[in-house]
Amino acid sequence: MESFLVDYLRHIGITEGVTASAVDCEVCGGAEFVTVADIVDIGKDAFGKLPIQCCTACGFMMQNPRFNRHFYTTFYNTYYRTLLFGSSEPEKAFISDQVRRGELLYRSLAERGYLKEPGKLLDVGCSAGGLMVSFLRRGWTGLGTDPDIGFVNHGKDRLGLPLVVVDAEDMDLQADEYDLVVITGSLEHVYDANHTLSLCRRASRPGALLFLEGRALGQGILSGHFSHNHRRYLTASSLELLMVKHGWEPLFTTDAPLCGPTRPGGVYCLGRAVDVPAPEVVRALIRSGKRDDPRALQERLAAGGVAVDAAPNRDAQGVA
Ligand SMILES: [Zn+2]
């Protein structure tokens, strides 16, 4: 393993059983990339090398190389919330923000005519599940899944929500069960976004809706640096490509703050379940121009003053 990866793992405190390798583009399968940012925030007030690359074919922006699944499972089960919040229990303000974002999401979709009657909701990467509250109050049923035991237990025990502790890739879901699947931000964290999306599609009824939120790119640009926590950076184009690839027809895509102002920089896509197309359909879509231009993304990062490499004002030695 390259020394910068070893340094990173030591900093995080997970070294046993971890391997790393370069992976292909998760959207189009392409194997050629350009690096758009090298240095990211690795927590505990430090920056370190963990490259973010763009696929030269479709522009998809993702962390590459990647560690094996064991690393990510250990990270989210044990380290993630404590690194973020210093505690494995959520703060009250965090929960009330989740509940409020759920209410605003419900209204945003209802006002656009998409929530005609109560159905069954699946919230993937739900954290404590607060986003589900507004739906359940209005007669919806549902299930929230998250690998974080501390937050899931809080949602179950204190809020009475129907949640289970499980990695997104291991969700045990009935086929044709759900009317609405929401993944707000979590698709940028999961180990295997494609497997997660195929599980969601299989679990959805004909005509069901999928709501995706990407926020890592906008959040990074707003804060001036990217985080080691995000495996991928969704854009309007890549959200739509992933939707199409997994059998969803994009209905609308927007960067309007559908869930309120507390997570600025987000981009959202709502899709309706259709048949999963042949891979050629996605490739043709990319060739027709539904793609991100790596150079345009680099310019966007530069305009936002994002730390793309070991800039002199950054503590790139923080991995020591
Ligand atoms: Zn690609």
XYZ file of C-alpha atoms and ligand atoms in Angstrom:
321
model
C 0.000 0.000 0.000
C 1.238 3.482 -0.810
C 2.640 5.387 2.123
C 0.003 8.162 2.041
C -2.720 5.525 2.455
C -0.867 3.959 5.376
C -0.524 7.425 6.939
C -4.237 8.036 6.510
C -5.206 4.695 8.052
C -2.939 5.323 11.037
C -4.532 8.729 11.509
C -8.041 7.220 11.454
C -6.965 4.337 13.689
C -8.124 1.479 11.453
C -5.231 -0.554 10.092
C -6.032 -4.249 10.649
C -7.249 -6.124 7.582
C -7.432 -3.072 5.343
C -6.472 -3.212 1.658
C -6.677 -0.501 -1.003
C -7.002 -0.462 -4.786
C -7.848 1.807 -7.703
C -11.429 1.277 -8.882
C -13.280 1.950 -12.138
C -15.804 4.751 -12.591
C -18.947 3.861 -10.685
C -21.190 5.444 -13.300
C -19.779 4.361 -16.679
C -17.097 1.785 -15.829
C -14.335 3.942 -17.324
C -10.802 3.392 -16.036
C -9.197 6.744 -16.902
C -9.259 9.589 -14.454
C -7.788 12.998 -13.782
C -7.071 13.974 -10.197
C -8.983 17.124 -9.229
C -8.087 17.296 -5.548
C -5.338 15.554 -3.639
C -5.606 16.851 -0.118
C -8.712 16.430 2.017
C -9.842 17.076 5.555
C -9.180 13.824 7.424
C -10.722 14.854 10.739
C -9.197 15.865 14.076
C -8.112 19.208 12.520
C -5.797 17.579 9.985
C -5.445 17.376 6.250
C -3.969 14.449 4.361
C -3.609 12.950 0.930
C -6.618 10.983 -0.320
C -7.115 11.727 -4.028
C -10.415 12.723 -5.609
C -10.584 11.955 -9.312
C -12.861 12.640 -12.270
C -13.632 9.995 -14.890
C -12.465 11.287 -18.273
C -15.425 9.636 -20.025
C -18.401 10.828 -17.949
C -16.827 13.283 -15.501
C -17.937 11.376 -12.392
C -16.065 12.658 -9.365
C -15.024 10.094 -6.794
C -12.486 9.152 -4.182
C -9.929 6.863 -5.771
C -8.182 4.620 -4.704
C -10.586 3.002 -2.256
C -10.193 0.736 0.725
C -11.867 -2.650 1.082
C -15.291 -2.943 2.594
C -13.934 -3.965 5.981
C -12.479 -0.472 6.353
C -15.743 1.332 5.621
C -17.820 -0.987 7.809
C -15.475 -0.449 10.736
C -15.364 3.274 10.052
C -19.129 3.838 10.015
C -19.850 1.412 12.845
C -17.284 2.813 15.187
C -15.603 6.017 14.173
C -17.815 8.180 12.010
C -20.125 9.939 14.486
C -17.441 10.206 17.111
C -15.123 11.884 14.604
C -17.904 14.189 13.467
C -19.617 15.013 16.737
C -17.373 13.675 19.484
C -20.203 11.443 20.668
C -22.079 8.377 19.471
C -25.435 9.909 20.495
C -26.980 12.603 18.326
C -27.414 16.149 19.540
C -30.939 17.459 20.027
C -30.394 20.172 17.403
C -29.255 17.559 14.898
C -32.491 15.595 15.387
C -34.754 18.629 15.137
C -32.970 19.633 11.934
C -33.622 16.161 10.511
C -37.295 16.404 11.403
C -37.553 19.856 9.860
C -35.784 18.778 6.665
C -38.249 15.904 6.407
C -41.186 18.273 6.733
C -39.773 20.566 4.038
C -39.061 17.592 1.784
C -42.615 16.326 2.252
C -44.017 19.749 1.348
C -41.654 20.172 -1.627
C -42.772 16.862 -3.133
C -46.451 17.297 -2.209
C -46.614 20.813 -3.691
C -45.264 19.404 -6.950
C -48.045 16.825 -6.956
C -45.918 13.755 -6.290
C -47.367 12.596 -2.960
C -51.037 12.058 -3.708
C -51.720 9.511 -0.976
C -49.788 7.902 1.866
C -47.564 5.005 0.900
C -44.510 3.197 2.164
C -41.220 5.040 2.616
C -37.680 3.653 2.632
C -35.043 6.040 4.031
C -31.571 4.684 3.222
C -28.815 6.034 5.459
C -31.480 7.549 7.693
C -29.212 8.274 10.684
C -31.692 8.717 13.586
C -34.600 8.717 11.116
C -35.942 12.199 11.877
C -36.658 12.821 8.210
C -39.349 10.107 8.295
C -41.407 11.768 11.027
C -43.436 14.075 8.763
C -44.312 11.210 6.456
C -45.371 8.857 9.276
C -47.483 11.613 10.819
C -49.414 11.821 7.562
C -50.254 8.142 7.431
C -47.179 6.767 5.696
C -45.500 3.603 6.889
C -41.867 2.867 6.301
C -38.417 1.706 7.183
C -35.179 3.556 7.845
C -31.788 1.876 7.564
C -28.389 3.040 8.760
C -25.154 1.347 9.854
C -24.743 3.650 12.876
C -26.040 1.789 15.921
C -25.941 4.847 18.202
C -28.152 6.954 15.975
C -30.486 4.122 14.990
C -31.053 3.220 18.648
C -31.787 6.858 19.433
C -34.380 6.990 16.647
C -35.961 3.703 17.715
C -35.972 4.220 21.466
C -36.577 7.955 21.789
C -38.554 8.738 18.643
C -40.281 5.367 18.201
C -39.236 5.098 14.562
C -39.113 1.889 12.485
C -35.354 1.678 11.946
C -32.825 -1.101 11.501
C -29.041 -1.125 11.864
C -27.674 -2.387 8.563
C -25.195 -1.388 5.869
C -27.011 -0.130 2.770
C -25.489 -2.964 0.719
C -26.912 -5.580 3.110
C -30.498 -4.298 3.351
C -32.925 -7.224 3.381
C -35.905 -5.782 1.495
C -39.033 -7.326 0.001
C -39.457 -6.789 -3.738
C -42.154 -4.331 -4.930
C -42.731 -2.927 -1.462
C -41.949 0.791 -1.380
C -43.599 3.854 -2.949
C -40.842 6.322 -2.141
C -37.140 5.765 -1.502
C -35.091 8.674 -0.154
C -31.299 8.792 0.091
C -30.341 12.227 1.354
C -26.577 12.555 1.240
C -25.859 8.935 2.138
C -25.244 7.735 -1.413
C -22.013 9.725 -1.232
C -20.933 7.675 1.793
C -21.906 4.079 1.001
C -19.316 1.518 -0.018
C -21.161 0.331 -3.128
C -23.548 2.885 -4.630
C -24.518 0.653 -7.551
C -25.452 -2.305 -5.380
C -27.368 -0.016 -3.031
C -29.324 1.489 -5.914
C -30.184 -1.908 -7.385
C -31.509 -3.081 -4.012
C -33.646 0.073 -3.853
C -34.992 -0.423 -7.366
C -35.913 -4.043 -6.670
C -37.682 -3.026 -3.461
C -39.766 -0.388 -5.242
C -43.258 -0.762 -6.637
C -43.928 0.038 -10.307
C -44.159 3.816 -10.624
C -42.474 4.399 -7.250
C -40.330 7.479 -6.642
C -36.632 7.788 -5.776
C -35.369 11.007 -4.219
C -31.607 11.537 -4.148
C -29.680 14.372 -2.529
C -26.016 15.030 -3.285
C -24.259 17.526 -1.105
C -20.572 16.674 -0.888
C -19.485 18.795 -3.857
C -21.420 21.926 -2.879
C -20.465 21.523 0.770
C -16.791 21.145 -0.183
C -16.853 24.230 -2.368
C -18.602 26.250 0.339
C -16.171 25.162 3.040
C -13.065 25.435 0.846
C -11.993 21.818 1.214
C -13.261 18.293 0.719
C -13.664 15.657 3.375
C -12.287 12.139 3.575
C -15.816 10.932 4.410
C -17.258 11.190 0.923
C -16.608 8.381 -1.557
C -18.244 10.281 -4.411
C -19.462 13.741 -5.358
C -22.845 13.833 -7.039
C -23.844 16.465 -9.565
C -27.039 17.073 -11.535
C -25.625 14.987 -14.420
C -24.303 12.110 -12.347
C -27.516 11.922 -10.285
C -29.489 11.597 -13.511
C -27.070 9.057 -14.994
C -27.269 6.901 -11.858
C -31.055 7.192 -11.902
C -31.256 6.061 -15.531
C -28.708 3.292 -15.028
C -30.759 1.759 -12.215
C -34.206 2.054 -13.755
C -35.470 5.481 -12.787
C -36.701 8.166 -15.146
C -35.541 11.546 -13.819
C -38.593 13.782 -13.281
C -36.783 16.858 -12.062
C -33.329 17.878 -10.929
C -32.653 21.058 -9.008
C -30.299 22.843 -6.666
C -33.191 24.714 -5.066
C -33.055 24.030 -1.293
C -35.945 21.521 -1.218
C -35.100 20.422 2.331
C -34.463 23.899 3.717
C -31.389 26.032 4.289
C -29.443 23.972 6.823
C -27.443 21.869 4.333
C -26.427 24.400 1.679
C -24.870 23.362 -1.617
C -27.156 20.372 -2.222
C -28.422 19.070 -5.536
C -31.559 16.951 -5.777
C -33.111 14.569 -8.261
C -36.500 12.867 -8.199
C -37.068 9.871 -10.455
C -39.891 7.464 -11.240
C -39.354 3.704 -11.477
C -39.215 2.342 -15.025
C -37.555 -0.759 -16.466
C -33.801 -1.059 -15.895
C -32.281 -0.255 -19.310
C -29.473 -2.015 -21.172
C -26.004 -0.605 -20.337
C -25.835 0.816 -23.851
C -28.617 3.288 -23.007
C -26.440 4.914 -20.334
C -23.372 4.953 -22.600
C -25.403 6.623 -25.383
C -26.692 9.193 -22.905
C -23.105 10.030 -21.880
C -22.030 10.307 -25.523
C -24.968 12.635 -26.181
C -23.549 15.066 -23.612
C -25.126 14.001 -20.304
C -21.791 14.133 -18.501
C -19.617 16.414 -16.430
C -16.547 18.024 -17.912
C -13.586 17.389 -15.561
C -12.036 20.695 -16.588
C -15.229 22.605 -15.789
C -15.358 20.882 -12.402
C -11.733 21.845 -11.735
C -12.558 25.437 -12.601
C -15.523 25.312 -10.244
C -13.256 24.090 -7.451
C -10.654 26.731 -8.207
C -13.300 29.476 -8.251
C -14.481 28.239 -4.834
C -10.914 28.382 -3.477
C -10.951 24.653 -2.713
C -7.692 23.154 -1.490
C -6.781 20.833 -4.361
C -3.246 19.972 -3.309
C -0.786 20.609 -0.506
C -1.273 24.364 -0.458
C 1.182 26.221 1.794
C -1.563 27.436 4.141
C -2.826 23.905 4.786
C -1.490 21.463 7.295
C -0.749 18.636 4.899
C 1.588 17.077 7.454
C -1.300 16.573 9.841
C -1.274 12.827 9.321
C 1.810 12.407 11.491
Zn -17.387 7.521 -15.913
